[in-house]
Coordinates of C-alpha atoms in Angstrom, one line a residue:
Chain A
X1 CA 7.8 3.8 17.5
X2 CA 4.4 2.6 16.7
X3 CA 2.2 3.6 13.8
X4 CA -1.6 2.7 13.0
X5 CA -2.1 1.8 9.6
X6 CA -5.9 2.9 8.8
X7 CA -7.0 1.2 5.6
X8 CA -10.3 3.1 4.5
X9 CA -13.4 1.9 3.4
X10 CA -14.8 1.7 0.0
X11 CA -18.0 0.5 -1.7
X12 CA -16.4 -2.9 -1.7
X13 CA -15.6 -3.3 1.9
X14 CA -18.7 -1.5 3.0
X15 CA -20.8 -4.3 1.0
X16 CA -19.0 -6.7 3.4
X17 CA -16.9 -10.0 2.3
X18 CA -18.0 -11.5 -0.9
X19 CA -17.0 -15.1 -1.4
X20 CA -15.8 -14.3 -4.7
X21 CA -12.4 -15.4 -6.7
X22 CA -11.2 -12.2 -6.1
X23 CA -11.7 -12.0 -2.4
X24 CA -9.8 -15.1 -2.0
X25 CA -7.1 -13.8 -4.2
X26 CA -6.9 -10.7 -2.1
X27 CA -7.0 -12.8 1.2
X28 CA -4.1 -15.1 0.0
X29 CA -1.9 -12.1 -0.8
X30 CA -3.0 -10.3 2.4
X31 CA -2.1 -13.3 4.3
X32 CA 1.4 -13.3 2.6
X33 CA 2.1 -9.6 3.2
X34 CA 1.2 -10.1 7.0
X35 CA 3.5 -13.2 7.4
X36 CA 6.2 -10.9 5.8
X37 CA 5.6 -8.2 8.3
X38 CA 5.4 -10.8 11.2
X39 CA 8.7 -12.3 10.0
X40 CA 10.2 -9.0 10.1
X41 CA 8.8 -8.2 13.7
X42 CA 6.8 -5.3 12.5
X43 CA 3.1 -6.4 13.0
X44 CA 1.7 -6.0 16.3
X45 CA -2.0 -6.2 15.6
X46 CA -4.2 -6.3 12.6
X47 CA -8.1 -6.3 12.4
X48 CA -10.9 -5.9 9.8
X49 CA -14.1 -4.6 10.6
X50 CA -17.6 -5.1 9.7
X51 CA -19.5 -2.9 7.3
X52 CA -20.4 0.4 8.9
X53 CA -24.2 -0.6 8.2
X54 CA -24.0 -2.8 11.1
X55 CA -22.5 -0.1 13.5
X56 CA -23.4 2.5 15.5
X57 CA -22.4 6.1 16.3
X58 CA -23.0 7.6 19.9
X59 CA -23.2 11.4 20.0
X60 CA -22.3 13.2 23.2
X61 CA -24.1 16.4 24.4
X62 CA -24.0 17.4 27.7
X63 CA -25.7 14.3 29.8
X64 CA -27.4 13.3 26.3
X65 CA -26.2 10.5 24.3
X66 CA -27.8 10.0 21.0
X67 CA -27.2 6.8 19.1
X68 CA -27.3 6.7 15.5
X69 CA -27.6 3.6 13.4
X70 CA -25.3 3.0 10.4
X71 CA -24.1 3.2 7.6
X72 CA -22.0 6.5 8.4
X73 CA -21.3 9.3 6.0
X74 CA -18.9 9.2 2.9
X75 CA -17.2 5.5 2.8
X76 CA -13.8 7.3 2.1
X77 CA -13.7 8.8 5.6
X78 CA -14.6 5.4 7.1
X79 CA -12.5 2.7 8.5
X80 CA -12.3 -0.9 6.9
X81 CA -9.5 -2.2 8.9
X82 CA -6.3 -1.4 10.4
X83 CA -2.9 -2.7 11.6
X84 CA -0.7 -1.7 14.5
X85 CA 3.2 -1.7 13.4
X86 CA 6.3 -1.4 15.3
X87 CA 8.8 0.5 12.9
X88 CA 11.8 2.9 13.4
X89 CA 10.5 5.8 11.7
X90 CA 7.3 7.0 9.6
X91 CA 9.5 6.6 6.5
X92 CA 10.0 2.5 7.2
X93 CA 6.2 2.4 7.8
X94 CA 5.8 4.1 4.2
X95 CA 8.1 1.9 2.6
X96 CA 6.4 -1.5 4.2
X97 CA 2.9 0.1 3.2
X98 CA 4.2 0.6 -0.4
X99 CA 4.2 -3.3 -0.6
X100 CA 1.1 -4.0 0.4
X101 CA -1.2 -5.5 -2.1
X102 CA -3.7 -3.1 -2.3
X103 CA -5.4 -1.5 -5.5
X104 CA -7.6 1.7 -5.9
X105 CA -7.2 1.9 -1.9
X106 CA -6.4 4.8 0.5
X107 CA -4.3 4.1 3.6
X108 CA -3.3 6.1 6.2
X109 CA -0.5 6.2 8.6
X110 CA -0.6 7.6 12.1
X111 CA 1.8 7.9 14.9
X112 CA 0.4 6.3 18.0
X113 CA 0.7 7.8 21.5
X114 CA 3.3 6.4 24.0
X115 CA 2.9 7.1 27.6
X116 CA 6.1 9.1 27.7
X117 CA 4.5 11.3 24.8
X118 CA 2.4 13.1 27.1
X119 CA 3.6 16.3 28.4
X120 CA 4.6 16.2 32.3
X121 CA 1.7 18.9 33.0
X122 CA -0.9 16.8 31.5
X123 CA 0.0 13.5 32.9
X124 CA 1.6 13.2 36.2
X125 CA 4.3 10.5 37.2
X126 CA 1.4 8.7 39.0
X127 CA -1.1 8.7 36.1
X128 CA 1.9 7.6 33.8
X129 CA 2.5 4.7 36.2
X130 CA -1.1 3.7 35.9
X131 CA -1.2 4.0 32.2
X132 CA 1.8 2.1 32.2
X133 CA 0.3 -0.6 34.4
X134 CA -2.5 -1.1 32.6
X135 CA -0.6 -1.2 29.2
X136 CA 1.3 -4.2 31.0
X137 CA -2.0 -5.7 32.1
X138 CA -3.6 -5.9 28.6
X139 CA -0.3 -7.2 27.1
X140 CA -0.4 -10.1 29.6
X141 CA -4.1 -10.7 28.6
X142 CA -3.4 -10.6 24.9
X143 CA -0.3 -13.3 25.4
X144 CA -2.6 -15.9 27.3
X145 CA -3.6 -18.6 24.9
Chain B
X1 CA -17.4 -10.7 20.2
X2 CA -15.2 -7.9 19.7
X3 CA -15.8 -4.3 18.9
X4 CA -13.9 -1.3 17.9
X5 CA -14.8 2.1 19.5
X6 CA -13.4 4.8 17.4
X7 CA -13.3 8.3 18.0
X8 CA -13.7 10.3 14.7
X9 CA -12.8 13.9 15.0
X10 CA -12.3 16.9 12.7
X11 CA -8.6 17.4 11.7
X12 CA -8.2 20.9 12.7
X13 CA -9.3 20.9 16.1
X14 CA -7.7 17.6 16.9
X15 CA -4.4 19.0 15.9
X16 CA -4.8 21.7 18.6
X17 CA -6.0 19.1 21.1
X18 CA -3.2 16.7 20.7
X19 CA -0.8 19.6 20.9
X20 CA -2.1 20.8 24.4
X21 CA -3.9 17.6 25.8
X22 CA -6.7 18.6 28.2
X23 CA -5.4 17.2 31.8
X24 CA -8.9 16.6 32.9
X25 CA -9.9 14.6 29.9
X26 CA -6.7 12.3 30.0
X27 CA -7.3 11.7 33.6
X28 CA -11.2 11.0 33.1
X29 CA -10.4 8.6 29.9
X30 CA -7.5 6.8 32.1
X31 CA -10.4 6.4 34.8
X32 CA -12.6 5.2 32.1
X33 CA -9.9 2.6 30.8
X34 CA -9.3 1.0 34.2
X35 CA -12.8 0.4 34.7
X36 CA -13.1 -1.2 31.5
X37 CA -10.2 -3.4 32.2
X38 CA -11.5 -4.2 35.7
X39 CA -14.5 -5.5 34.1
X40 CA -12.7 -7.7 31.9
X41 CA -13.7 -5.9 28.6
X42 CA -10.8 -3.9 27.8
X43 CA -8.4 -5.5 25.2
X44 CA -6.6 -2.4 23.9
X45 CA -6.5 1.7 23.9
X46 CA -4.5 3.8 22.0
X47 CA -4.5 7.4 21.0
X48 CA -3.0 8.8 18.0
X49 CA -0.7 11.8 17.3
X50 CA -2.5 14.7 14.9
X51 CA -2.5 14.0 11.4
X52 CA 0.5 16.5 10.7
X53 CA 2.8 13.8 11.7
X54 CA 0.9 11.2 9.4
X55 CA 1.1 9.9 5.7
X56 CA -1.5 8.9 3.4
X57 CA -0.9 6.5 0.6
X58 CA -3.5 6.2 -2.3
X59 CA -2.8 2.8 -4.6
X60 CA -3.9 3.3 -8.1
X61 CA -2.9 0.7 -11.0
X62 CA 0.0 -0.2 -9.4
X63 CA 1.4 3.2 -8.6
X64 CA 1.9 4.4 -4.8
X65 CA 1.3 8.0 -4.4
X66 CA 2.3 9.3 -0.9
X67 CA 0.7 12.5 0.6
X68 CA 2.1 13.9 3.8
X69 CA -0.2 15.2 6.6
X70 CA -2.0 17.3 7.8
X71 CA -5.1 16.2 6.4
X72 CA -7.0 19.4 6.8
X73 CA -9.5 18.9 4.1
X74 CA -10.7 15.5 5.8
X75 CA -14.0 15.9 7.6
X76 CA -13.1 13.1 10.0
X77 CA -9.9 11.6 11.1
X78 CA -9.4 9.0 13.9
X79 CA -8.2 10.3 17.3
X80 CA -8.0 7.0 18.9
X81 CA -10.0 3.6 19.5
X82 CA -10.7 1.2 22.4
X83 CA -10.9 -2.6 21.4
X84 CA -13.4 -4.4 23.7
X85 CA -14.7 -8.0 24.2
X86 CA -18.3 -7.8 25.0
X87 CA -21.4 -10.4 24.8
X88 CA -23.2 -8.1 22.6
X89 CA -23.5 -5.0 20.5
X90 CA -25.8 -3.6 23.0
X91 CA -23.1 -4.1 25.9
X92 CA -20.7 -2.1 23.5
X93 CA -23.1 0.5 23.0
X94 CA -23.6 0.6 27.0
X95 CA -19.8 1.0 27.6
X96 CA -19.7 3.8 24.8
X97 CA -22.5 5.8 26.4
X98 CA -20.3 5.9 29.7
X99 CA -17.1 7.4 28.0
X100 CA -16.3 10.5 29.5
X101 CA -16.3 12.3 26.2
X102 CA -16.5 16.3 26.3
X103 CA -19.4 18.1 24.5
X104 CA -19.9 17.4 20.9
X105 CA -17.6 14.0 21.3
X106 CA -18.6 11.1 19.1
X107 CA -17.7 7.6 19.3
X108 CA -18.3 4.9 16.3
X109 CA -18.7 1.4 17.2
X110 CA -17.8 -1.3 14.8
X111 CA -17.7 -4.9 15.1
X112 CA -14.5 -7.0 14.5
X113 CA -14.1 -9.8 12.2
X114 CA -13.3 -13.1 13.7
X115 CA -11.6 -15.6 11.4
X116 CA -14.8 -17.9 12.1
X117 CA -16.8 -15.5 10.5
X118 CA -15.1 -15.9 7.1
X119 CA -16.6 -18.1 4.4
X120 CA -14.8 -21.6 4.6
X121 CA -13.0 -21.2 1.4
X122 CA -11.4 -17.8 2.6
X123 CA -9.9 -19.5 5.6
X124 CA -6.9 -20.9 4.5
X125 CA -3.6 -20.7 6.5
X126 CA -3.0 -17.4 4.5
X127 CA -5.7 -15.5 5.7
X128 CA -4.1 -15.8 9.3
X129 CA -3.0 -12.4 10.7

């Protein structure tokens, strides 16, 4: 199964990357952890996001689209970054996450939908095939140097 | 530049929406995804299961406290995301506006850090994902 590991934002992440000694130490520790994940074949993707102050939100109402400038809401509900992991169970994901070099951070693990997770009455075989084809296409694109 | 288009949602309605996905919405999103792929914009698109299947870990002073979902108290949780490759934030915004979201839908656009954006002293080999 694939899981999305969501690293929640805090005051520090919302302030952007500060070139301090602490940031550098965190980078080194996180780099090492990422290498361990890669070696175990767990990591599929991992990205960090710019602070929400640089972001936008679009609210949908009928045909109307309202654009709201960041920063948004309380920092603890926001995302600072994420991983996609391939694991055998939620327990394995929790065990890996316990080893991550965080402090004072809240991290959430959520299972990712696979095509076969959709009920057949929602996703017809034709749609399932299109979803699968799109996945394959994106995978191929990602593999290109 | 890469952007993440996030889908923030309330935890409780999401629980219901994921248990019985809306066929029309799933079909419309699939079409939207195909359009973005055709335009060469789409890098990834994923949906998440409800928070009842999830866990949270809080790290504090070396301790790891695990809490199992659902996270009913959460004002916002993530229902899914897209990763897109575009030329500007405006282009990202244009794509977001075209998303076939239902009434009261919400999309959050956030720029993704590229390695080249990190200060040089933070670009050792350790920083590679």
